[in-house]
Short mmCIF file of C-alpha atoms and ligand atoms in Angstrom, two decimals:
data_model
loop_
_atom_site.label_atom_id
_atom_site.label_comp_id
_atom_site.label_asym_id
_atom_site.label_seq_id
_atom_site.Cartn_x
_atom_site.Cartn_y
_atom_site.Cartn_z
CA MET A 11 27.30 -27.52 22.49
CA THR A 12 26.22 -30.70 20.77
CA SER A 13 28.64 -32.28 18.36
CA PRO A 14 27.69 -31.65 14.74
CA VAL A 15 25.71 -34.45 13.08
CA VAL A 16 27.11 -35.63 9.77
CA GLN A 17 25.28 -37.40 6.98
CA THR A 18 26.22 -38.31 3.43
CA CYS A 19 24.31 -37.15 0.37
CA PRO A 20 22.22 -39.99 -1.11
CA GLU A 21 22.75 -38.53 -4.60
CA CYS A 22 26.47 -37.70 -4.79
CA GLY A 23 27.87 -39.05 -1.53
CA ALA A 24 29.20 -35.68 -0.35
CA ARG A 25 29.52 -35.10 3.40
CA LEU A 26 26.63 -32.97 4.68
CA ASP A 27 26.54 -30.92 7.87
CA VAL A 28 23.18 -31.30 9.56
CA ASP A 29 21.47 -28.59 11.58
CA PRO A 30 18.41 -30.24 13.15
CA ARG A 31 16.46 -26.97 12.93
CA PHE A 32 16.54 -26.99 9.12
CA SER A 33 16.02 -29.51 6.34
CA VAL A 34 19.13 -31.32 5.12
CA TRP A 35 20.22 -30.56 1.56
CA CYS A 36 23.32 -30.96 -0.57
CA PRO A 37 25.05 -27.79 -1.80
CA HIS A 38 27.07 -29.86 -4.33
CA CYS A 39 24.27 -31.55 -6.29
CA GLU A 40 21.30 -29.65 -4.80
CA TRP A 41 19.67 -32.83 -3.51
CA ASN A 42 16.58 -31.91 -1.41
CA LEU A 43 16.95 -28.20 -2.22
CA THR A 44 13.17 -27.98 -2.01
CA PRO A 45 11.87 -30.50 0.54
CA ALA A 46 8.49 -32.10 -0.23
CA SER A 47 6.62 -29.91 2.30
CA GLU A 48 7.89 -26.69 0.68
CA ALA A 49 7.27 -27.95 -2.85
CA ALA A 50 3.61 -28.58 -1.97
CA GLU A 51 3.30 -25.12 -0.46
CA ALA A 52 4.86 -23.53 -3.56
CA THR A 53 2.34 -25.11 -5.92
CA GLU A 54 -0.55 -24.19 -3.62
CA GLN A 55 0.01 -20.47 -3.82
CA PRO A 56 0.80 -19.11 -7.27
CA ARG A 57 3.03 -16.10 -6.73
CA HIS A 58 2.19 -14.15 -9.83
CA GLY A 59 -1.52 -13.73 -9.41
CA ALA A 60 -4.40 -14.93 -11.53
CA ALA A 61 -2.78 -13.80 -14.75
CA HIS A 62 -0.11 -16.45 -14.51
CA THR A 63 -1.78 -19.41 -12.94
CA ASP A 64 -1.27 -21.77 -15.84
CA ARG A 65 2.12 -23.31 -16.40
CA THR A 66 2.82 -22.00 -19.89
CA ALA A 67 2.08 -18.44 -18.86
CA ARG A 68 4.41 -18.92 -15.90
CA THR A 69 7.23 -20.25 -18.06
CA ALA A 70 6.81 -17.43 -20.56
CA HIS A 71 6.85 -14.95 -17.69
CA ALA A 72 10.06 -16.55 -16.35
CA ASP A 73 11.68 -16.35 -19.81
CA ARG A 74 10.85 -12.66 -20.17
CA THR A 75 12.13 -12.04 -16.64
CA GLU A 76 15.47 -13.75 -17.46
CA GLN A 77 15.74 -11.88 -20.77
CA LEU A 78 15.25 -8.50 -19.11
CA TYR A 79 17.89 -9.36 -16.53
CA GLU A 80 20.34 -10.39 -19.29
CA ASP A 81 19.67 -7.14 -21.19
CA LEU A 82 20.21 -4.97 -18.13
CA ALA A 83 23.27 -6.94 -16.96
CA ALA A 84 24.81 -6.55 -20.43
CA GLY A 85 24.34 -2.80 -20.05
CA HIS A 86 21.54 -2.43 -22.60
CA GLY A 87 19.32 0.27 -21.17
CA ALA A 88 16.18 -1.58 -22.22
CA THR A 89 13.64 1.19 -22.19
CA GLY A 90 10.10 0.26 -21.33
CA ARG A 91 8.73 3.32 -23.10
CA ARG A 92 7.03 1.43 -25.95
CA ASP A 93 5.39 -0.97 -23.49
CA TRP A 94 4.18 1.92 -21.33
CA LEU A 95 2.67 3.60 -24.41
CA ALA A 96 0.86 0.43 -25.46
CA ALA A 97 -0.38 -0.11 -21.91
CA SER A 98 -1.59 3.51 -21.75
CA ALA A 99 -3.54 2.93 -24.97
CA VAL A 100 -5.26 -0.14 -23.47
CA ALA A 101 -5.99 1.95 -20.37
CA ALA A 102 -7.46 4.68 -22.61
CA ALA A 103 -9.85 2.12 -24.14
CA VAL A 104 -10.94 1.08 -20.65
CA HIS A 105 -11.51 4.68 -19.53
CA LEU A 106 -13.34 5.46 -22.77
CA SER A 107 -15.78 2.59 -22.25
CA THR A 108 -16.45 3.71 -18.68
CA THR A 109 -17.11 7.27 -19.96
CA ALA A 110 -19.40 5.93 -22.70
CA LEU A 111 -21.32 3.91 -20.10
CA LEU A 112 -21.69 7.04 -17.96
CA ALA A 113 -22.99 9.06 -20.94
CA TRP A 114 -25.46 6.29 -21.82
CA ALA A 115 -26.68 6.02 -18.21
CA LEU A 116 -27.24 9.80 -18.01
CA TRP A 117 -29.03 9.83 -21.39
CA LEU A 118 -31.38 7.05 -20.26
CA LEU A 119 -32.06 8.81 -16.96
CA VAL A 120 -32.90 12.08 -18.69
CA THR A 121 -34.83 10.89 -21.75
CA GLY A 122 -36.12 7.41 -20.89
CA ASN A 123 -39.42 6.13 -19.52
CA THR A 124 -39.57 4.39 -16.15
CA PRO A 125 -38.09 0.99 -17.18
CA LEU A 126 -35.32 2.73 -19.15
CA ARG A 127 -34.60 5.00 -16.20
CA CYS A 128 -34.22 1.92 -14.01
CA LEU A 129 -31.74 0.56 -16.54
CA GLY A 130 -29.95 3.92 -16.49
CA ALA A 131 -29.75 3.83 -12.70
CA GLY A 132 -28.26 0.33 -12.89
CA ALA A 133 -25.65 1.49 -15.42
CA LEU A 134 -24.85 4.48 -13.21
CA ALA A 135 -24.29 2.12 -10.28
CA VAL A 136 -21.78 0.17 -12.41
CA VAL A 137 -19.99 3.41 -13.33
CA VAL A 138 -19.76 4.31 -9.63
CA LEU A 139 -18.21 0.90 -9.00
CA LEU A 140 -15.71 1.41 -11.84
CA ARG A 141 -14.72 4.97 -10.95
CA PRO A 142 -11.02 5.64 -10.40
CA ARG A 143 -10.25 5.50 -6.72
CA LEU A 144 -7.95 8.22 -5.47
CA GLY A 145 -7.72 6.87 -1.96
CA ARG A 146 -7.27 9.10 1.03
CA VAL A 147 -4.59 9.69 3.60
CA PRO A 148 -5.20 7.06 6.28
CA ARG A 149 -5.91 8.18 9.84
CA ASP A 150 -5.81 4.87 11.66
CA GLU A 151 -3.76 3.47 14.52
CA HIS A 152 -1.02 2.47 12.07
CA VAL A 153 -0.15 6.07 11.28
CA LEU A 154 3.00 7.56 12.73
CA ASP A 155 2.51 11.30 13.21
CA ARG A 156 5.17 13.56 11.77
CA HIS A 157 5.41 15.67 14.92
CA ARG A 158 5.73 12.56 17.08
CA ALA A 159 8.47 10.98 14.98
CA PRO A 160 10.82 13.76 13.90
CA ALA A 161 13.85 11.47 13.72
CA LEU A 162 12.30 8.89 11.36
CA TYR A 163 10.60 11.54 9.19
CA GLY A 164 13.89 13.47 9.17
CA LEU A 165 15.74 10.42 7.87
CA VAL A 166 13.05 9.70 5.28
CA ASP A 167 13.14 13.34 4.13
CA ARG A 168 16.91 13.17 3.73
CA LEU A 169 16.60 10.01 1.67
CA ALA A 170 13.81 11.49 -0.43
CA ALA A 171 16.05 14.44 -1.24
CA GLN A 172 18.90 12.04 -2.05
CA VAL A 173 16.88 9.97 -4.57
CA GLY A 174 15.06 13.04 -5.89
CA ALA A 175 11.56 12.26 -4.59
CA ASP A 176 9.02 14.53 -2.87
CA PRO A 177 8.88 14.21 0.95
CA VAL A 178 6.44 11.52 2.10
CA GLY A 179 3.02 12.56 3.37
CA VAL A 180 2.52 9.87 5.98
CA ILE A 181 4.43 6.90 7.40
CA ARG A 182 2.43 3.88 8.55
CA ILE A 183 3.64 0.95 10.63
CA ASP A 184 2.17 -2.54 10.32
CA GLY A 185 3.20 -6.09 11.11
CA THR A 186 4.16 -7.41 7.68
CA PHE A 187 7.52 -8.61 6.41
CA ASN A 188 7.48 -5.95 3.70
CA ALA A 189 7.40 -2.25 2.93
CA THR A 190 5.29 -0.43 0.35
CA ILE A 191 4.69 3.06 -0.92
CA GLY A 192 1.54 4.37 -2.54
CA VAL A 193 0.05 7.70 -3.52
CA VAL A 194 -3.39 8.92 -2.46
CA GLY A 195 -5.76 11.85 -2.80
CA LEU A 196 -6.03 14.63 -5.33
CA ARG A 197 -2.74 16.06 -4.11
CA ARG A 198 -1.12 12.68 -4.73
CA ARG A 199 0.59 12.46 -1.35
CA SER A 200 2.71 9.41 -0.71
CA VAL A 201 1.97 6.92 2.04
CA LEU A 202 4.95 4.85 3.13
CA THR A 203 4.08 1.65 4.98
CA LEU A 204 6.83 -0.09 6.92
CA GLY A 205 6.29 -3.68 8.06
CA LEU A 206 7.86 -4.12 11.49
CA GLN A 207 8.81 -7.77 10.94
CA LEU A 208 11.09 -6.70 8.11
CA TRP A 209 12.22 -3.45 9.76
CA GLU A 210 13.27 -5.21 12.96
CA ALA A 211 15.20 -7.83 11.01
CA LEU A 212 17.40 -5.21 9.31
CA THR A 213 20.52 -3.33 10.42
CA ASP A 214 20.42 0.49 10.51
CA GLN A 215 22.12 0.75 7.13
CA GLN A 216 19.86 -1.90 5.55
CA ARG A 217 16.85 0.08 6.80
CA ILE A 218 18.22 3.07 4.90
CA ALA A 219 18.44 0.86 1.81
CA LEU A 220 14.82 -0.19 2.35
CA LEU A 221 13.64 3.42 2.68
CA GLY A 222 15.75 4.33 -0.35
CA HIS A 223 14.16 1.60 -2.48
CA GLU A 224 10.63 2.58 -1.49
CA LEU A 225 11.21 6.31 -2.06
CA ALA A 226 12.82 5.50 -5.39
CA HIS A 227 9.43 4.14 -6.45
CA ARG A 228 8.32 7.75 -6.72
CA VAL A 229 10.99 8.55 -9.31
CA ASN A 230 11.83 5.27 -11.06
CA GLY A 231 9.34 5.70 -13.89
CA ASP A 232 6.95 3.01 -12.69
CA HIS A 233 3.50 3.95 -13.96
CA ARG A 234 1.61 0.88 -12.80
CA ARG A 235 0.49 2.61 -9.64
CA GLY A 236 -0.19 5.88 -11.42
CA LEU A 237 -3.75 7.15 -11.74
CA TRP A 238 -4.18 6.41 -15.47
CA LEU A 239 -2.89 2.83 -15.53
CA GLY A 240 -3.70 1.92 -11.94
CA SER A 241 -7.37 2.86 -12.22
CA ALA A 242 -7.69 1.12 -15.61
CA ILE A 243 -6.31 -2.10 -14.10
CA GLY A 244 -8.73 -1.68 -11.18
CA ALA A 245 -11.70 -1.06 -13.51
CA LEU A 246 -10.86 -4.12 -15.63
CA ALA A 247 -10.69 -6.26 -12.50
CA HIS A 248 -14.17 -4.96 -11.50
CA TRP A 249 -15.54 -5.64 -15.00
CA HIS A 250 -14.17 -9.15 -14.81
CA ASP A 251 -15.67 -9.67 -11.37
CA LEU A 252 -19.09 -8.49 -12.58
CA ALA A 253 -19.01 -10.73 -15.64
CA ARG A 254 -17.74 -13.90 -13.94
CA PRO A 255 -20.63 -16.44 -13.90
CA ARG A 256 -21.63 -17.51 -10.40
CA ARG A 257 -23.30 -20.67 -9.12
CA ARG A 258 -26.86 -19.90 -8.10
CA ALA A 259 -29.13 -21.72 -5.69
CA GLY A 260 -31.81 -23.81 -7.49
CA SER A 261 -35.15 -22.04 -8.04
CA PRO A 262 -38.23 -23.66 -6.54
CA GLY A 263 -41.30 -25.04 -8.35
CA GLY A 264 -42.06 -25.97 -11.95
CA LEU A 265 -40.26 -22.90 -13.26
CA GLN A 266 -36.96 -24.54 -12.34
CA LEU A 267 -36.22 -25.79 -15.87
CA LEU A 268 -36.91 -22.36 -17.35
CA PHE A 269 -34.67 -20.69 -14.79
CA GLN A 270 -31.93 -23.21 -15.45
CA LEU A 271 -32.11 -22.53 -19.17
CA ALA A 272 -31.97 -18.76 -18.62
CA ASP A 273 -29.02 -19.27 -16.26
CA LEU A 274 -27.25 -21.39 -18.85
CA ILE A 275 -27.61 -18.74 -21.55
CA SER A 276 -26.57 -15.83 -19.33
CA ASP A 277 -23.65 -17.88 -17.98
CA ALA A 278 -22.45 -18.54 -21.53
CA LEU A 279 -22.70 -14.86 -22.49
CA LEU A 280 -21.08 -13.62 -19.31
CA GLY A 281 -18.47 -16.36 -19.52
CA GLY A 282 -17.44 -15.13 -22.96
CA LEU A 283 -17.24 -11.56 -21.73
CA ALA A 284 -15.25 -12.61 -18.67
CA TRP A 285 -12.82 -14.50 -20.92
CA LEU A 286 -12.30 -11.40 -23.08
CA LEU A 287 -11.78 -9.24 -20.01
CA LEU A 288 -9.27 -11.69 -18.61
CA ARG A 289 -7.35 -11.45 -21.91
CA ALA A 290 -7.28 -7.66 -21.53
CA VAL A 291 -6.04 -7.95 -17.93
CA ARG A 292 -3.27 -10.32 -19.09
CA LEU A 293 -2.31 -8.03 -21.93
CA LEU A 294 -1.93 -5.10 -19.53
CA ASP A 295 -0.04 -7.33 -17.14
CA ARG A 296 2.40 -8.44 -19.84
CA LEU A 297 2.89 -4.94 -21.16
CA THR A 298 3.65 -3.51 -17.74
CA ALA A 299 5.57 -6.43 -16.23
CA ARG A 300 8.83 -5.85 -18.14
CA ALA A 301 8.87 -2.07 -17.73
CA GLY A 302 7.75 -2.47 -14.11
CA GLN A 303 10.59 -4.88 -13.34
CA GLN A 304 13.06 -2.53 -14.98
CA ALA A 305 11.79 0.20 -12.66
CA GLU A 306 12.32 -2.12 -9.68
CA TYR A 307 15.95 -2.77 -10.64
CA HIS A 308 16.41 0.98 -10.95
CA ALA A 309 14.95 1.45 -7.45
CA ASP A 310 17.51 -1.10 -6.15
CA GLU A 311 20.29 0.88 -7.82
CA LEU A 312 19.09 4.14 -6.25
CA ALA A 313 18.89 2.39 -2.86
CA ALA A 314 22.47 1.15 -3.27
CA ARG A 315 23.69 4.64 -4.19
CA ALA A 316 22.09 6.09 -1.04
CA ALA A 317 22.76 3.32 1.49
CA SER A 318 25.71 1.43 -0.13
CA THR A 319 25.70 -1.69 -2.26
CA THR A 320 26.51 -3.81 0.81
CA ALA A 321 23.41 -2.57 2.63
CA ALA A 322 21.19 -3.06 -0.45
CA ARG A 323 22.52 -6.64 -0.77
CA GLY A 324 21.89 -7.25 2.93
CA LEU A 325 18.34 -6.02 2.53
CA LEU A 326 17.66 -8.38 -0.38
CA GLU A 327 19.22 -11.32 1.45
CA THR A 328 16.99 -10.59 4.43
CA LEU A 329 13.92 -10.62 2.17
CA LEU A 330 14.64 -14.33 1.63
CA LEU A 331 14.05 -14.96 5.36
CA GLU A 332 10.34 -14.15 5.31
CA GLY A 333 9.39 -17.82 5.75
CA ALA A 334 11.72 -18.17 8.76
CA ALA A 335 10.22 -15.06 10.40
CA ASP A 336 6.72 -16.37 9.74
CA THR A 337 7.55 -19.75 11.30
CA LEU A 338 8.83 -18.08 14.48
CA VAL A 339 5.81 -15.76 14.84
CA THR A 340 3.42 -18.68 14.28
CA ARG A 341 5.24 -20.72 16.92
CA LEU A 342 5.23 -17.91 19.48
CA ARG A 343 1.54 -17.27 18.82
CA ALA A 344 0.71 -20.94 19.37
CA ASP A 345 2.79 -20.95 22.58
CA ARG A 346 0.95 -17.93 23.85
CA ILE A 347 -2.48 -19.34 23.12
CA HIS A 348 -1.88 -22.83 24.47
CA ARG A 349 0.33 -22.13 27.44
CA PRO A 350 -2.25 -20.47 29.72
CA ARG A 351 -4.42 -23.61 29.47
CA ALA A 352 -1.54 -25.69 30.77
CA VAL A 353 -1.19 -23.49 33.82
CA ARG A 354 -2.90 -25.17 36.78
CA ARG A 355 -6.20 -23.53 37.68
CA GLY A 356 -5.77 -21.12 40.57
CA ALA A 357 -2.05 -20.73 39.93
CA ALA A 358 -0.92 -17.22 39.15
CA ARG A 359 -1.06 -16.79 35.36
CA PRO A 360 2.10 -15.49 33.87
CA PRO A 361 1.52 -11.93 32.66
CA GLN A 362 1.15 -11.79 28.88
CA GLU A 363 3.45 -8.85 28.44
CA PRO A 364 6.80 -10.68 28.32
CA VAL A 365 6.01 -12.46 25.04
CA THR A 366 5.07 -9.27 23.23
CA ALA A 367 7.92 -7.36 24.84
CA THR A 368 10.52 -9.83 23.63
CA LEU A 369 9.02 -10.71 20.23
CA TRP A 370 11.32 -8.41 18.30
CA GLU A 371 14.43 -9.51 20.18
CA GLN A 372 13.49 -13.15 19.59
CA LEU A 373 12.86 -12.46 15.91
CA ARG A 374 16.24 -10.79 15.46
CA GLU A 375 17.99 -13.58 17.36
CA HIS A 376 16.19 -16.29 15.39
CA LEU A 377 17.09 -14.76 12.03
CA ALA A 378 20.68 -14.07 13.12
CA THR A 379 21.23 -17.74 14.00
CA ILE A 380 20.15 -19.03 10.59
CA PRO A 381 23.40 -20.65 9.38
CA PRO A 382 25.05 -19.68 6.06
CA LEU A 383 24.19 -23.10 4.58
CA GLU A 384 20.46 -22.52 5.11
CA ARG A 385 20.75 -18.98 3.70
CA GLU A 386 22.48 -20.44 0.66
CA ARG A 387 19.64 -22.95 0.27
CA LEU A 388 17.03 -20.18 0.43
CA LEU A 389 18.91 -18.20 -2.23
CA ARG A 390 19.21 -21.19 -4.58
CA ARG A 391 15.61 -22.16 -3.95
CA SER A 392 14.54 -18.63 -4.84
CA ALA A 393 16.45 -18.98 -8.13
CA LEU A 394 14.76 -22.31 -8.80
CA ARG A 395 11.26 -21.05 -8.06
CA GLN A 396 11.82 -17.55 -9.46
CA ASP A 397 10.66 -16.21 -6.11
CA ALA A 398 9.81 -12.56 -5.89
CA VAL A 399 8.67 -10.51 -2.92
CA ASP A 400 5.38 -10.12 -4.77
CA ALA A 401 4.05 -10.17 -8.32
CA THR A 402 5.43 -6.72 -9.13
CA HIS A 403 9.09 -7.32 -8.23
CA PRO A 404 11.73 -9.29 -10.15
CA PRO A 405 12.89 -12.49 -8.42
CA THR A 406 15.14 -11.68 -5.47
CA HIS A 407 18.13 -13.69 -6.75
CA LEU A 408 18.18 -11.67 -9.98
CA ARG A 409 18.00 -8.40 -8.04
CA LEU A 410 21.03 -9.56 -6.04
CA ALA A 411 22.83 -10.67 -9.19
CA LEU A 412 22.27 -7.32 -10.91
CA LEU A 413 23.63 -5.40 -7.90
CA ASP A 414 26.76 -7.58 -8.16
CA ARG A 415 27.13 -6.80 -11.86
CA ARG A 416 27.04 -3.04 -11.28
CA PRO A 417 29.71 -0.81 -9.71
CA SER A 418 29.77 -0.98 -5.92
CA HIS A 419 28.66 2.20 -4.12
CA PRO A 420 29.66 3.52 -0.67
CA ALA A 421 27.01 4.84 1.73
CA VAL A 422 25.96 8.46 1.22
CA VAL A 423 23.19 8.57 3.84
CA THR A 424 23.92 7.20 7.31
CA THR A 425 22.48 7.58 10.81
CA THR A 426 24.31 8.38 14.03
CA ALA A 427 23.80 6.19 17.11
CA THR A 428 21.74 9.00 18.70
CA GLU A 429 19.54 9.23 15.62
CA SER A 430 18.83 5.50 15.43
CA ALA A 431 18.11 5.42 19.17
CA ALA A 432 15.62 8.27 18.65
CA ILE A 433 13.96 6.36 15.79
CA ALA A 434 13.71 3.23 17.94
CA ALA A 435 12.09 5.30 20.72
CA GLU A 436 9.58 6.78 18.27
CA LEU A 437 8.65 3.30 17.06
CA ALA A 438 8.37 1.80 20.57
CA PRO A 439 4.58 2.23 20.96
CA HIS A 440 4.01 0.71 17.52
CA ARG A 441 6.38 -2.15 18.30
CA GLU A 442 4.26 -2.98 21.31
CA ARG A 443 0.95 -2.62 19.41
CA VAL A 444 2.07 -4.68 16.41
CA ALA A 445 3.55 -7.41 18.61
CA ARG A 446 0.21 -7.76 20.42
CA ALA A 447 -1.65 -7.95 17.12
CA LEU A 448 0.76 -10.53 15.68
CA LEU A 449 0.55 -12.76 18.75
CA ALA A 450 -3.20 -12.50 19.23
CA ASP A 451 -4.94 -15.61 17.79
ZN1 ZN B 517 24.82 -34.28 -3.29
ZN1 ZN B 518 9.97 -2.14 -5.13
#
């Protein structure tokens, strides 16, 4: 054991414990809460998508987010019903214009002469691009078959019954630090995707909270991923993409000036259309953001009721460690790529298996050794930056705060040691596959 290094805070003079693995910061005055390297990274990647890239939009979004939290914490059951209705009306306008375009295309194809028929065919192609996408049940290597994973499907079925959702259609396993649920096909079957980086970082009970939250998405009144709203948002994004002016390569010869002029005019027209479409996307985004966040808080509550408030808190706290997990995986990948070169030619190369075999153990160990002071920094930084898992979730610190404001729940769904061992065995082949994929260049 090395003796702890001590430093004083340059701002307030408090004594600071230093862990060389992490940046030094002051929990008293929050000096260096966000070191320069992280601040740069935060401005590079806007976390709320294109709709909130400018600063004012971001501040307004943050204000609305805070307001919703205050309303819910104060016990006002802020209903998003009016917002959902308005959003559905915007979606109806989008669907109506797609239908009108389809009718026009068909009319041209049936009644027009050759040039008009060509125009009709073009319009039909646009309609095909804008059509609602139902998606289909995936059949790739990520899929975990129900008959091959009775223990995990059994647990998920129990949780679905607990939160009042339909049983899931398919469970998929990938390498992300996340979990998602979506619905596909005409029969609207749900596809639950579990990211192994997150799954492996959680305790058994926190995994139940994770499954509970995802399944709650099927019953929490979140319409953003529904067919009506979801496909309208998709169609608007396609419209916007079609209208966005692009840089073209210069045309050859004396016609260049004429081409440039034509480009200029079409760019101006398309630019105007793209601007209007972007407004519509933002309107839908604003209308659904509040109601969507409310649905997320409700999913957290359902997860806490199934898995216990403690487990739901633990899950949310683990979500803050995504950066730490990413750093470790990146380091191990670099080690794996560079090490073989260092091995003297002719010497027996170390087999590659050990790195993939121990990835998950190393990940768990790495996350478990993150000291409370660093965890506290990540939590406060998340509050400062309004960090969310993604654009659709409220910031993690507010989700934690709301759980604390609500009554604490004991666990209703639990797993026995035999059951969790069976689940681990079912996941073993995927653990191996995902580890290889994560550590390959
Ligand atoms: Zn200080
Ligand atoms: Zn969610």
